[in-house]
Coordinates of C-alpha atoms in Angstrom, one line a residue:
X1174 CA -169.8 -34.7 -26.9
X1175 CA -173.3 -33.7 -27.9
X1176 CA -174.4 -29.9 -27.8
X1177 CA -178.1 -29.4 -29.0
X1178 CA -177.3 -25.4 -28.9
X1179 CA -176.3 -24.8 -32.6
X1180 CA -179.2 -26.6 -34.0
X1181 CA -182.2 -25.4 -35.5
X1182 CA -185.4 -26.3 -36.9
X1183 CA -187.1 -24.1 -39.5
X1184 CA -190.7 -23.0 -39.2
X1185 CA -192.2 -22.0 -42.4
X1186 CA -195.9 -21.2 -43.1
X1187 CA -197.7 -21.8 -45.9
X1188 CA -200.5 -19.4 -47.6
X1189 CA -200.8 -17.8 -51.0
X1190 CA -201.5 -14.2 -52.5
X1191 CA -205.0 -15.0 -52.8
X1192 CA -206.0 -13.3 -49.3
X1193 CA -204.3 -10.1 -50.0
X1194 CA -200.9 -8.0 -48.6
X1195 CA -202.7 -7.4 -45.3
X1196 CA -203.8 -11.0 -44.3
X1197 CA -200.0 -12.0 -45.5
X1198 CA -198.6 -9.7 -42.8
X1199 CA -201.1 -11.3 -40.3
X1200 CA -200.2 -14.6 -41.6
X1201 CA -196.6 -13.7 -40.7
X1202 CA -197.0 -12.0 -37.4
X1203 CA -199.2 -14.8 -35.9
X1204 CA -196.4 -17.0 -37.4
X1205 CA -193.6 -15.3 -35.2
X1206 CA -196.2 -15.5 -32.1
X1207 CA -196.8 -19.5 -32.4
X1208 CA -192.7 -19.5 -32.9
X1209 CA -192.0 -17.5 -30.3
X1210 CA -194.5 -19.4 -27.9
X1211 CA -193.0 -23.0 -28.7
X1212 CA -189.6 -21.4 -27.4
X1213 CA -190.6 -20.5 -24.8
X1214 CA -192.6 -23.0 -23.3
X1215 CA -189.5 -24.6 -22.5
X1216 CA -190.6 -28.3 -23.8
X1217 CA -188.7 -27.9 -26.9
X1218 CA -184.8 -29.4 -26.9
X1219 CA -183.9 -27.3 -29.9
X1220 CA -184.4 -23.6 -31.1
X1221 CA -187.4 -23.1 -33.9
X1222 CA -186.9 -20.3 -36.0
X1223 CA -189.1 -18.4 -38.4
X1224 CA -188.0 -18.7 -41.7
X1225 CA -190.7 -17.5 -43.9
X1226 CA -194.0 -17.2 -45.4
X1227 CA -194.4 -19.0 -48.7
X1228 CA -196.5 -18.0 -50.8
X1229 CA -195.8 -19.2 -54.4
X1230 CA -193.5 -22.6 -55.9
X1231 CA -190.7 -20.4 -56.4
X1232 CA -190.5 -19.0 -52.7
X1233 CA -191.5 -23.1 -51.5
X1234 CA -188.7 -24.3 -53.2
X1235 CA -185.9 -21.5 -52.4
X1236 CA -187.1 -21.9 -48.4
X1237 CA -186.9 -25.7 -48.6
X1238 CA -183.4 -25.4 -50.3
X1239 CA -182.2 -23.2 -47.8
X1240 CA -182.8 -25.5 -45.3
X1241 CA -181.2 -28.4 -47.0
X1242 CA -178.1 -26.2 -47.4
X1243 CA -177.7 -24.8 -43.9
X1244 CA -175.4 -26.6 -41.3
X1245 CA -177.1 -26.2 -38.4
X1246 CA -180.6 -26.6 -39.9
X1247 CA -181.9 -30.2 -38.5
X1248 CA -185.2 -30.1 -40.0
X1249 CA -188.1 -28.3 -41.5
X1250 CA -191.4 -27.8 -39.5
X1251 CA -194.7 -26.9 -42.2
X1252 CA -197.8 -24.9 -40.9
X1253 CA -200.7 -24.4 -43.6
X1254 CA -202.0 -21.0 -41.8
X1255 CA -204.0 -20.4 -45.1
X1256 CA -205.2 -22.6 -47.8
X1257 CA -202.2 -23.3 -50.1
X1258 CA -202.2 -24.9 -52.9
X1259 CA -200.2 -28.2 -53.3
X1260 CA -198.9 -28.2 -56.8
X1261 CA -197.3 -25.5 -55.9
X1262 CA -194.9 -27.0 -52.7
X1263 CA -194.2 -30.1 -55.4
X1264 CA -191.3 -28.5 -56.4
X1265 CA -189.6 -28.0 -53.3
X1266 CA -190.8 -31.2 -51.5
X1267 CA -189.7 -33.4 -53.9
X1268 CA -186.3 -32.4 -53.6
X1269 CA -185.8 -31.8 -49.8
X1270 CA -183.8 -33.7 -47.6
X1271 CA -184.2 -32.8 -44.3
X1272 CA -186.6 -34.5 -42.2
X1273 CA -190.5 -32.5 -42.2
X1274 CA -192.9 -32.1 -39.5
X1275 CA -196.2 -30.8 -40.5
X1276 CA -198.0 -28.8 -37.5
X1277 CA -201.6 -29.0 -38.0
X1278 CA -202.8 -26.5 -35.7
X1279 CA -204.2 -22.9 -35.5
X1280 CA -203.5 -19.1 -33.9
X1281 CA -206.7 -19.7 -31.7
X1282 CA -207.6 -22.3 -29.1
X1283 CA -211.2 -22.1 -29.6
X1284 CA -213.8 -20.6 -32.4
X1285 CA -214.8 -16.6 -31.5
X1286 CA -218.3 -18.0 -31.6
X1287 CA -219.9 -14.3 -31.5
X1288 CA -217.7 -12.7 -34.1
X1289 CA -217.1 -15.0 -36.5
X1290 CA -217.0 -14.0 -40.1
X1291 CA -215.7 -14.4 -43.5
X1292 CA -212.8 -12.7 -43.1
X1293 CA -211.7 -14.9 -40.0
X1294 CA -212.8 -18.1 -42.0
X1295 CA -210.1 -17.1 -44.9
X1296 CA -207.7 -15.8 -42.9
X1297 CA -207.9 -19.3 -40.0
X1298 CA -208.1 -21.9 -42.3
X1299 CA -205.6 -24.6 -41.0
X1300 CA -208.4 -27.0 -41.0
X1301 CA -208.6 -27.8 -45.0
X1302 CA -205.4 -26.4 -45.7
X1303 CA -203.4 -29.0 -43.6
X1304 CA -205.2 -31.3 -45.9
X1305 CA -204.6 -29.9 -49.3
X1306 CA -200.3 -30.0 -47.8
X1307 CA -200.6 -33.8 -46.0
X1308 CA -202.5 -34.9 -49.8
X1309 CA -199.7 -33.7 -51.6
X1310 CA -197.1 -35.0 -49.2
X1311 CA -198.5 -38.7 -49.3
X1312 CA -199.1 -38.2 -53.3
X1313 CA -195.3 -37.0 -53.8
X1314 CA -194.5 -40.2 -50.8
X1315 CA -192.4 -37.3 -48.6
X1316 CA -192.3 -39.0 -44.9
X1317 CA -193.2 -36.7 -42.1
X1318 CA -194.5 -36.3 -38.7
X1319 CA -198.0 -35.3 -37.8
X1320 CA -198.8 -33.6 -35.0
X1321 CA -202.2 -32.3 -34.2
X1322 CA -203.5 -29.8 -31.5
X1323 CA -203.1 -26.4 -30.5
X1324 CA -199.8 -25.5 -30.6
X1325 CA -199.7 -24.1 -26.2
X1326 CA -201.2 -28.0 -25.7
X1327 CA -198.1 -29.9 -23.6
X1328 CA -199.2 -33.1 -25.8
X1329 CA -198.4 -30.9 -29.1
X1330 CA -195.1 -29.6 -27.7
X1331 CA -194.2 -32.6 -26.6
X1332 CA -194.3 -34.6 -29.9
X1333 CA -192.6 -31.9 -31.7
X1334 CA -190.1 -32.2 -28.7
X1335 CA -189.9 -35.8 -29.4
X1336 CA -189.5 -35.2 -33.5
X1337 CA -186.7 -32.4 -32.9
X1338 CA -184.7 -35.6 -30.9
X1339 CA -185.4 -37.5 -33.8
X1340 CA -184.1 -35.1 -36.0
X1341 CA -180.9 -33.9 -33.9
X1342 CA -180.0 -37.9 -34.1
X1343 CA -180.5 -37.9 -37.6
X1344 CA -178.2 -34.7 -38.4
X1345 CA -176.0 -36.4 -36.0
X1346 CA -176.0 -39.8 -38.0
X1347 CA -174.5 -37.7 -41.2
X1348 CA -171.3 -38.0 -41.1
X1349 CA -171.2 -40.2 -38.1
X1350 CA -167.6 -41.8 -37.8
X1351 CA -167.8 -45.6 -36.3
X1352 CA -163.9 -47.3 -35.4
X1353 CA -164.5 -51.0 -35.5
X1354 CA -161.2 -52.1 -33.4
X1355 CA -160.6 -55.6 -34.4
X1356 CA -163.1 -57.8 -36.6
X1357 CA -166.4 -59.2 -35.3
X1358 CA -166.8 -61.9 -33.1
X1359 CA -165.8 -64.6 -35.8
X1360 CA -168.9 -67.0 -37.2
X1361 CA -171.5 -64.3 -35.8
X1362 CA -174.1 -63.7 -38.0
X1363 CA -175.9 -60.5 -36.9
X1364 CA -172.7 -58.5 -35.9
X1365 CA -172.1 -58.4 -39.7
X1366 CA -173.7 -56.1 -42.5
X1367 CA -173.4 -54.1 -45.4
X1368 CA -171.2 -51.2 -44.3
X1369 CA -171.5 -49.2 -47.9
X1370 CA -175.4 -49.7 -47.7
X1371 CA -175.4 -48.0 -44.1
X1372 CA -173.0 -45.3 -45.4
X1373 CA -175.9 -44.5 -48.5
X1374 CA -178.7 -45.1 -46.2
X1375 CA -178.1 -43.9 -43.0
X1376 CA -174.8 -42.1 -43.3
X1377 CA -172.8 -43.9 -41.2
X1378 CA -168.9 -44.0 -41.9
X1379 CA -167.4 -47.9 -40.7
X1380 CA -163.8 -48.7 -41.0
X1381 CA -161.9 -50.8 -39.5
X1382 CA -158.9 -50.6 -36.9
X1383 CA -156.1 -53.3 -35.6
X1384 CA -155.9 -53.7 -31.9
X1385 CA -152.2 -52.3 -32.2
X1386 CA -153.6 -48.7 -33.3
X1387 CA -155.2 -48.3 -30.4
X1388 CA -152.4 -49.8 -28.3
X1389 CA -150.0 -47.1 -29.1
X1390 CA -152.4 -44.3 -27.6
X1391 CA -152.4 -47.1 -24.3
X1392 CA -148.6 -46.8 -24.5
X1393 CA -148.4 -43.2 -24.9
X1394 CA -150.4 -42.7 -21.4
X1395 CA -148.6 -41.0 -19.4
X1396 CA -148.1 -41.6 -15.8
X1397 CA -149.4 -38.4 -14.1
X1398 CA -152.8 -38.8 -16.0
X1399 CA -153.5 -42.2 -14.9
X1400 CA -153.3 -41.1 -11.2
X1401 CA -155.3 -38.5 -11.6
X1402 CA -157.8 -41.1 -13.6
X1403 CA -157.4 -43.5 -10.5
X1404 CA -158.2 -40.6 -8.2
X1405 CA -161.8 -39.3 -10.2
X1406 CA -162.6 -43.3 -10.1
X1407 CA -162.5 -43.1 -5.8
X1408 CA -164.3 -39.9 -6.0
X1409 CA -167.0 -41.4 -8.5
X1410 CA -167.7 -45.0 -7.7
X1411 CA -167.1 -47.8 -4.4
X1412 CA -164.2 -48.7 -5.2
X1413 CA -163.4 -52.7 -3.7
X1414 CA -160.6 -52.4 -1.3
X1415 CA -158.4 -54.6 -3.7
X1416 CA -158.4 -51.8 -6.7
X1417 CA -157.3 -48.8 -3.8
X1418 CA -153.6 -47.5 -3.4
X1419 CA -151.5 -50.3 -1.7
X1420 CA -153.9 -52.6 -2.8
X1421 CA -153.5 -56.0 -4.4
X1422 CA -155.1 -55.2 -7.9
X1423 CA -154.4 -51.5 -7.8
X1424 CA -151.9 -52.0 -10.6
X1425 CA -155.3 -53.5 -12.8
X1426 CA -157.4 -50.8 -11.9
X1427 CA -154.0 -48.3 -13.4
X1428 CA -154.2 -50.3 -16.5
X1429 CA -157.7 -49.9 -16.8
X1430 CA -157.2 -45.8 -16.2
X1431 CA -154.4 -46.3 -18.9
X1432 CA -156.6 -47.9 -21.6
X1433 CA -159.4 -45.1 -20.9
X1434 CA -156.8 -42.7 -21.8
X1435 CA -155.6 -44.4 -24.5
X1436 CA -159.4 -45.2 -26.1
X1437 CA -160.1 -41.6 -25.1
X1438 CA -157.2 -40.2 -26.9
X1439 CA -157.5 -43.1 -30.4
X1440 CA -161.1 -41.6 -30.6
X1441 CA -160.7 -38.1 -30.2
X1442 CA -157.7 -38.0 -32.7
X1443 CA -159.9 -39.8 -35.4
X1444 CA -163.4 -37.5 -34.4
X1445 CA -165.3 -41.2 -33.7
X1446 CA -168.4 -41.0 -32.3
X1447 CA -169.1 -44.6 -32.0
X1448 CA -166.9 -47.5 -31.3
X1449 CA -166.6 -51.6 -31.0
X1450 CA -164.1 -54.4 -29.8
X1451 CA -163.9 -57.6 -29.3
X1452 CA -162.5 -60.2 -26.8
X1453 CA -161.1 -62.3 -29.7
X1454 CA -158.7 -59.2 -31.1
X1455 CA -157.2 -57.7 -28.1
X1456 CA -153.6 -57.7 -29.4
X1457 CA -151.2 -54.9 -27.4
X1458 CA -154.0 -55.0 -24.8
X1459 CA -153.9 -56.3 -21.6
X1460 CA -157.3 -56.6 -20.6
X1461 CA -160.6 -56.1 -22.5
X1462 CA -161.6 -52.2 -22.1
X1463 CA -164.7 -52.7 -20.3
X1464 CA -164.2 -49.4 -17.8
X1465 CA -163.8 -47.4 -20.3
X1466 CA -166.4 -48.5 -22.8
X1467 CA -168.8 -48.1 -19.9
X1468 CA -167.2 -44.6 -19.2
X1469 CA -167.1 -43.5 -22.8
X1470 CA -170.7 -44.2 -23.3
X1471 CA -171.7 -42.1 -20.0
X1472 CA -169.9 -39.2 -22.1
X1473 CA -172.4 -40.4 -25.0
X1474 CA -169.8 -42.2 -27.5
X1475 CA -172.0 -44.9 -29.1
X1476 CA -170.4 -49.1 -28.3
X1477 CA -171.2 -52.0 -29.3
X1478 CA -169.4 -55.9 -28.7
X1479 CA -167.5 -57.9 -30.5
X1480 CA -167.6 -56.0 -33.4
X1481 CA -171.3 -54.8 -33.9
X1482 CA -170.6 -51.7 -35.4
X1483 CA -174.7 -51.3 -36.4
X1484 CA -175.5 -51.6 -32.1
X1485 CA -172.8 -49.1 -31.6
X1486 CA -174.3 -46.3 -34.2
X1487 CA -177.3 -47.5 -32.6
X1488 CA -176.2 -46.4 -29.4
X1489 CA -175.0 -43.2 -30.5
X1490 CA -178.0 -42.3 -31.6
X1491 CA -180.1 -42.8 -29.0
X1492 CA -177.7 -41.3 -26.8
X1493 CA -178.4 -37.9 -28.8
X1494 CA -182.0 -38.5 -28.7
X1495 CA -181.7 -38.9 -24.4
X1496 CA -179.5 -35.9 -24.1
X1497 CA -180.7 -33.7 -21.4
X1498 CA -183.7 -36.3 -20.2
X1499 CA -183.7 -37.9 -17.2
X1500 CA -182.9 -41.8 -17.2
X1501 CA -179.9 -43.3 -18.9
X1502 CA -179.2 -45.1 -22.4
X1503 CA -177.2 -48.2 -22.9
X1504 CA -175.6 -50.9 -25.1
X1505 CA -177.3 -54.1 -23.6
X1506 CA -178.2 -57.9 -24.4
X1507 CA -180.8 -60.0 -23.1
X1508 CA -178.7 -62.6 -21.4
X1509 CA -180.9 -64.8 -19.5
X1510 CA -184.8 -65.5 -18.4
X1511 CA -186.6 -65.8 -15.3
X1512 CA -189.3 -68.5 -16.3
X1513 CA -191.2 -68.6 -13.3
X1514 CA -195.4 -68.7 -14.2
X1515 CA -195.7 -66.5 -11.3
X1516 CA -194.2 -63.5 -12.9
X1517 CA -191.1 -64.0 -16.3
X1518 CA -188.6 -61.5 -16.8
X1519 CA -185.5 -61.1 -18.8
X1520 CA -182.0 -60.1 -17.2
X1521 CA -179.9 -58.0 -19.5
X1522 CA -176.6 -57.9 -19.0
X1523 CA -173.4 -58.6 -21.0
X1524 CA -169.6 -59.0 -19.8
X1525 CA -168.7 -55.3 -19.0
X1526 CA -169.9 -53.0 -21.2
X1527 CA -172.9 -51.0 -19.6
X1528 CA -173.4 -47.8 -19.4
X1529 CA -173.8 -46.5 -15.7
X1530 CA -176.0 -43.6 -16.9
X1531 CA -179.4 -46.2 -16.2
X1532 CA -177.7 -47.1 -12.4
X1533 CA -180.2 -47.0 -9.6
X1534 CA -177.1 -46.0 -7.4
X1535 CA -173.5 -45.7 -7.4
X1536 CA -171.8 -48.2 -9.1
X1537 CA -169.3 -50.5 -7.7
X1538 CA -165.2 -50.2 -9.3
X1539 CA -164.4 -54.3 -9.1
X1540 CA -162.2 -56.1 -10.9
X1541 CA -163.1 -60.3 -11.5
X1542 CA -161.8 -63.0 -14.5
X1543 CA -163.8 -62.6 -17.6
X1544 CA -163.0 -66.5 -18.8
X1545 CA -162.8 -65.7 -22.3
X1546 CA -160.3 -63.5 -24.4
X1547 CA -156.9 -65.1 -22.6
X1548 CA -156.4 -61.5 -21.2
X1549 CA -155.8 -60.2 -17.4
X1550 CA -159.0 -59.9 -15.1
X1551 CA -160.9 -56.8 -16.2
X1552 CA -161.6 -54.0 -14.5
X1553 CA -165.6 -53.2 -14.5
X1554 CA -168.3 -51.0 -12.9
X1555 CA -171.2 -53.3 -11.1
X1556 CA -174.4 -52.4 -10.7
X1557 CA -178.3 -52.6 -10.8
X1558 CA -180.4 -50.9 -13.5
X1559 CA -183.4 -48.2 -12.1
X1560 CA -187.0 -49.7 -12.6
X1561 CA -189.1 -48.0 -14.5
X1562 CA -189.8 -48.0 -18.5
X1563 CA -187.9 -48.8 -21.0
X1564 CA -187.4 -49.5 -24.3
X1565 CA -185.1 -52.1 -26.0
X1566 CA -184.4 -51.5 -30.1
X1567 CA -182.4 -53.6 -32.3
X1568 CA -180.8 -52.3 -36.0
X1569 CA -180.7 -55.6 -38.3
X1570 CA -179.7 -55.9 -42.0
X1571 CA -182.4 -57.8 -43.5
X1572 CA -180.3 -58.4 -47.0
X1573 CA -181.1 -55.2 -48.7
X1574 CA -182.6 -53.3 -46.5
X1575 CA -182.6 -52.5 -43.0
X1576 CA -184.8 -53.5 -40.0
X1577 CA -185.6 -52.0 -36.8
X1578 CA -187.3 -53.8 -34.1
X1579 CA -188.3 -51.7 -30.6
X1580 CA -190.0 -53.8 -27.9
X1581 CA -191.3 -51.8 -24.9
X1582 CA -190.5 -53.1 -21.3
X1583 CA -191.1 -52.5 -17.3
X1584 CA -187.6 -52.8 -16.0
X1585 CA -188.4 -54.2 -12.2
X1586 CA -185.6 -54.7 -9.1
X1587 CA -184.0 -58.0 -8.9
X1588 CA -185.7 -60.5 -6.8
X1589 CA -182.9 -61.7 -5.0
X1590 CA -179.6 -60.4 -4.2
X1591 CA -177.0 -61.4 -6.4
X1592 CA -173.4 -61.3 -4.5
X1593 CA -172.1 -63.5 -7.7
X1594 CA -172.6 -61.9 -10.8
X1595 CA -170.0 -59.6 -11.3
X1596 CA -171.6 -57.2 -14.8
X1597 CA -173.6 -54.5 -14.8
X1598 CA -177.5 -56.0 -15.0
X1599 CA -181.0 -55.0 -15.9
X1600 CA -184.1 -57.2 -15.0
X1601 CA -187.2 -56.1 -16.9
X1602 CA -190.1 -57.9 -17.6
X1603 CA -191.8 -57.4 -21.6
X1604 CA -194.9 -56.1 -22.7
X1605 CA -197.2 -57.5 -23.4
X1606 CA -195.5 -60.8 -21.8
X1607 CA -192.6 -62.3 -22.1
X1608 CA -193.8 -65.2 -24.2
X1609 CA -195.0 -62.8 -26.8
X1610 CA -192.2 -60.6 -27.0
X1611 CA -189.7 -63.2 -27.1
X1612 CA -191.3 -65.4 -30.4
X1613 CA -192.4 -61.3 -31.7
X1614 CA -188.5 -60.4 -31.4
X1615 CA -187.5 -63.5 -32.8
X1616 CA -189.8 -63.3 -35.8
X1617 CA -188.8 -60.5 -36.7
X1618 CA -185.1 -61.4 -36.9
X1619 CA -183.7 -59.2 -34.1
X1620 CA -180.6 -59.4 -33.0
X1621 CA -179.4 -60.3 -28.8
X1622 CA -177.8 -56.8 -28.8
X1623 CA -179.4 -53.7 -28.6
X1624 CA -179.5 -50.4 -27.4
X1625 CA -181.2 -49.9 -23.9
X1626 CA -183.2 -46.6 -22.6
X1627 CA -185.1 -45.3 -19.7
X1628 CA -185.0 -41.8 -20.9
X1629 CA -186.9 -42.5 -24.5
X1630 CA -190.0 -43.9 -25.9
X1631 CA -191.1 -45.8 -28.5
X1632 CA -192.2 -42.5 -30.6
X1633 CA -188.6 -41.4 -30.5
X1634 CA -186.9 -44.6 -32.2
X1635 CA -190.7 -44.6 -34.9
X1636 CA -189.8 -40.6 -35.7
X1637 CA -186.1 -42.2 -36.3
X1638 CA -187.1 -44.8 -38.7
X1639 CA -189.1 -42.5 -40.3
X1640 CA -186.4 -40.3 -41.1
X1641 CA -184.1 -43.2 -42.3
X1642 CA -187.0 -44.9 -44.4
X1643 CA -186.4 -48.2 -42.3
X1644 CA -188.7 -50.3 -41.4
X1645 CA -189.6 -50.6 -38.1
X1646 CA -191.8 -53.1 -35.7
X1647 CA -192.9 -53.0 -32.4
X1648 CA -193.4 -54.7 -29.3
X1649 CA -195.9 -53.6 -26.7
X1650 CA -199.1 -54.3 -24.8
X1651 CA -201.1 -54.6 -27.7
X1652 CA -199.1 -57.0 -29.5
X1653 CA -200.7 -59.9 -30.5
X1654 CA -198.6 -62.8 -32.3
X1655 CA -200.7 -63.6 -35.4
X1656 CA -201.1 -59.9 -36.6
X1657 CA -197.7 -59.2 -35.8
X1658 CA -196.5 -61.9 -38.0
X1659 CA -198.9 -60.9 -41.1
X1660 CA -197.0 -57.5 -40.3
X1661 CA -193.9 -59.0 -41.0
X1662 CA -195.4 -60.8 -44.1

């Protein structure tokens, strides 16, 4: 469902003629060395590969173009070994579209205090030549990453590790195909948005689907399959006693296995990488999926509820940016507070519909009423979320533009046991302070779904927006109210 080996990321260096044919080959070999040390540090997600040394407009722009073209290509790393002039990279900046990362960094660590010359100085000159490329980047207004430090530094590998997630999401996010199955929770206000705006802006495809489309795949289940789905759901979760062969709900847990087939199938036959429902359109259905929505975003499909197609992509996306890290990534909803003074939290939750990949064991297989949606008692994985920390980001539209919002959280055990509450939960308290985040959030419009992860940071959702030119807030120990509503002014 999400395979980071075909991808790429050019490296291209930047010099000029000035220096001479022999400092040009230097420039080149110390190119492939930095290259073929960021490889194989192993902190990198995706394969770099040296492109080229550029060394006049017409070279800048034919790499740059290259890299727009190719498939596989998911973005463009820039390292100024040289001095190199900025008129000439106008050219080929202005026009490219894949997301830039500009390395500001050098061959050596440290400065060969005893044999230091001219020559060295012309040939090492990283130091004014990453400014001559980041002045004509901000005068041209091309968005890019920054990352400073000698390229062996973990810190620098890291935040280029962080940027090439960033960038994989982003190539993903082209193209992206979202089924909305049924409308949106009717009179909702932020499960709505402009769907042709996304499309232009951040390449997301969203089209609608009756509830009968997808029942027909349901139908089409056969037999054989959904006892062989019954049997991998005793070998991968406690399954209650009720739900087991010869049991009195056994036959909901085999619809449940049927309407995993049947999303599984509906998906796969239209290449969907993100999905929604809703408990008000559930015609041909005979319980909401909520097993399988959980189980299809463990396989990294993106969800979102009742209809919010902009969570879902959300979801997606992160889910790409996680792959491979440890911690899980989910569609989630702040449900309810803990307003003691002695320590506030949040508890996320929502009816069925998270992801077991951020379980802090293995989750229970029950099966309970839901209350709403006049359907048959859902079957549903139950669990606790791990502690540690997390982040919570929300995707709004603003009314011409679009708005993300990522609060950073400590994500805590419960407090209590609680034998009564039937969902999938997380209980997390917000930085800097519940208080804070809360009005911050709310200020800033976000919405009460978002997308849920102990595997990223806040620096992989900024490097996002960045790529998407949206706008993007946070919410974290430094927040402080008043500034963070002039920021919003």
């Amino acid at each position: 469902m999400i395979d980071f080996a075909p991808l790429e990321a050019w490296f291209v260096t930047g010099s000029q003629h000035l220096y001479g044919p022999q400092a040009l080959e230097q420039v080149r070999a110390n190119s492939e060395a930095v290259v073929a040390g960021l490889n194989g540090s192993g902190a990198l997600p995706i394969r770099v590969v040296f492109k080229a040394v550029v060394t006049t407009p017409e070279e800048i722009s034919a790499a740059l173009r290259e890299a727009d073209a190719a498939a596989n290509c998911v973005g463009v790393i820039a390292w100024m070994h040289t001095f190199s002039p900025g008129k000439m990279w106008i050219g080929g900046l202005s026009r490219l579209r894949r997301p830039l990362c500009h390395l500001h960094t050098q061959l050596g660590r440290a400065i060969p205090w005893s044999t230091i010359d001219m020559d060295f100085m012309n040939l090492n000159q990283s130091a004014h030549g990453g400014r001559e490329f980041g002045h004509i980047c901000s005068r041209l207004g091309v968005e890019r990453k920054v990352v400073v430090g000698h390229w062996r530094e973990p810190a620098v590998q890291d935040r280029i590790a962080v940027w090439l997630r960033a960038t994989a999401a982003w190539h993903d996010s082209q193209g992206m195909r979202i089924a909305r199955i049924g409308d949106n929770m009717r009179q909702v206000a932020v499960t709505e948005g402009d769907k042709v705006e996304a499309e232009l802006r951040l390449g997301y495809a969203v089209n609608g689907y009756g509830p009968g489309d997808l029942a027909g795949h349901v139908e089409a289940a056969r037999e054989a399959a959904v006892d062989a789905l019954c049997e991998e759901y005793a070998a991968s979760y406690t399954v209650t006693e009720s739900l087991l062969p010869g049991g009195a709900r056994y036959a909901s847990l085999r619809e449940a296995a049927r309407i995993e087939l049947g999303l599984r199938s509906f998906l796969a036959e239209g290449g969907f990488h993100a999905f929604t429902d809703t408990f008000e359109n559930l015609h041909g259905l005979r319980q909401l999926p909520g097993l399988a929505a959980q189980r299809l975003m463990a396989d990294g499909y993106g969800f979102g509820a009742e209809g919010d197609w902009k969570h879902a992509a959300l979801v997606r996306s992160m889910k790409v940016m996680a792959h491979g890290l440890p911690g899980g990534t989910s569609f989630m909803e702040d449900y309810t507070y803990h307003l003691d003074p002695e320590g506030q939290a949040v508890l996320g939750a929502h009816m069925l519909e998270i992801c077991p990949t951020i379980a802090a064991g293995t989750p229970s297989c029950e099966v309970h009423p839901l209350g709403i949606g006049g359907r048959d008692d859902p079957v549903r994985l139950v669990f606790d979320a791990a502690p540690g920390p997390a982040v919570n980001a929300t995707l709004v539209d603003m009314g011409g533009r679009f708005r993300m919002v990522v609060s950073e959280v400590d994500v805590i055990e419960p407090l209590a046991a609680l034998p009564k509450l039937p969902v999938p939960r997380a209980l997390w308290k917000p930085r800097p302070d519940l208080r804070t985040a809360a009005a911050a959030w709310i200020h800033a419009g976000g919405a009460h779904h978002t997308g849920f992860s102990l595997a990223l940071t806040a620096e992989h959702l900024e490097d996002f927006a960045a790529m998407a030119r949206v706008e993007c807030l946070f919410i974290d120990a430094e927040t402080e109210l008043r500034r963070f509503r002039r920021e919003l002014r």
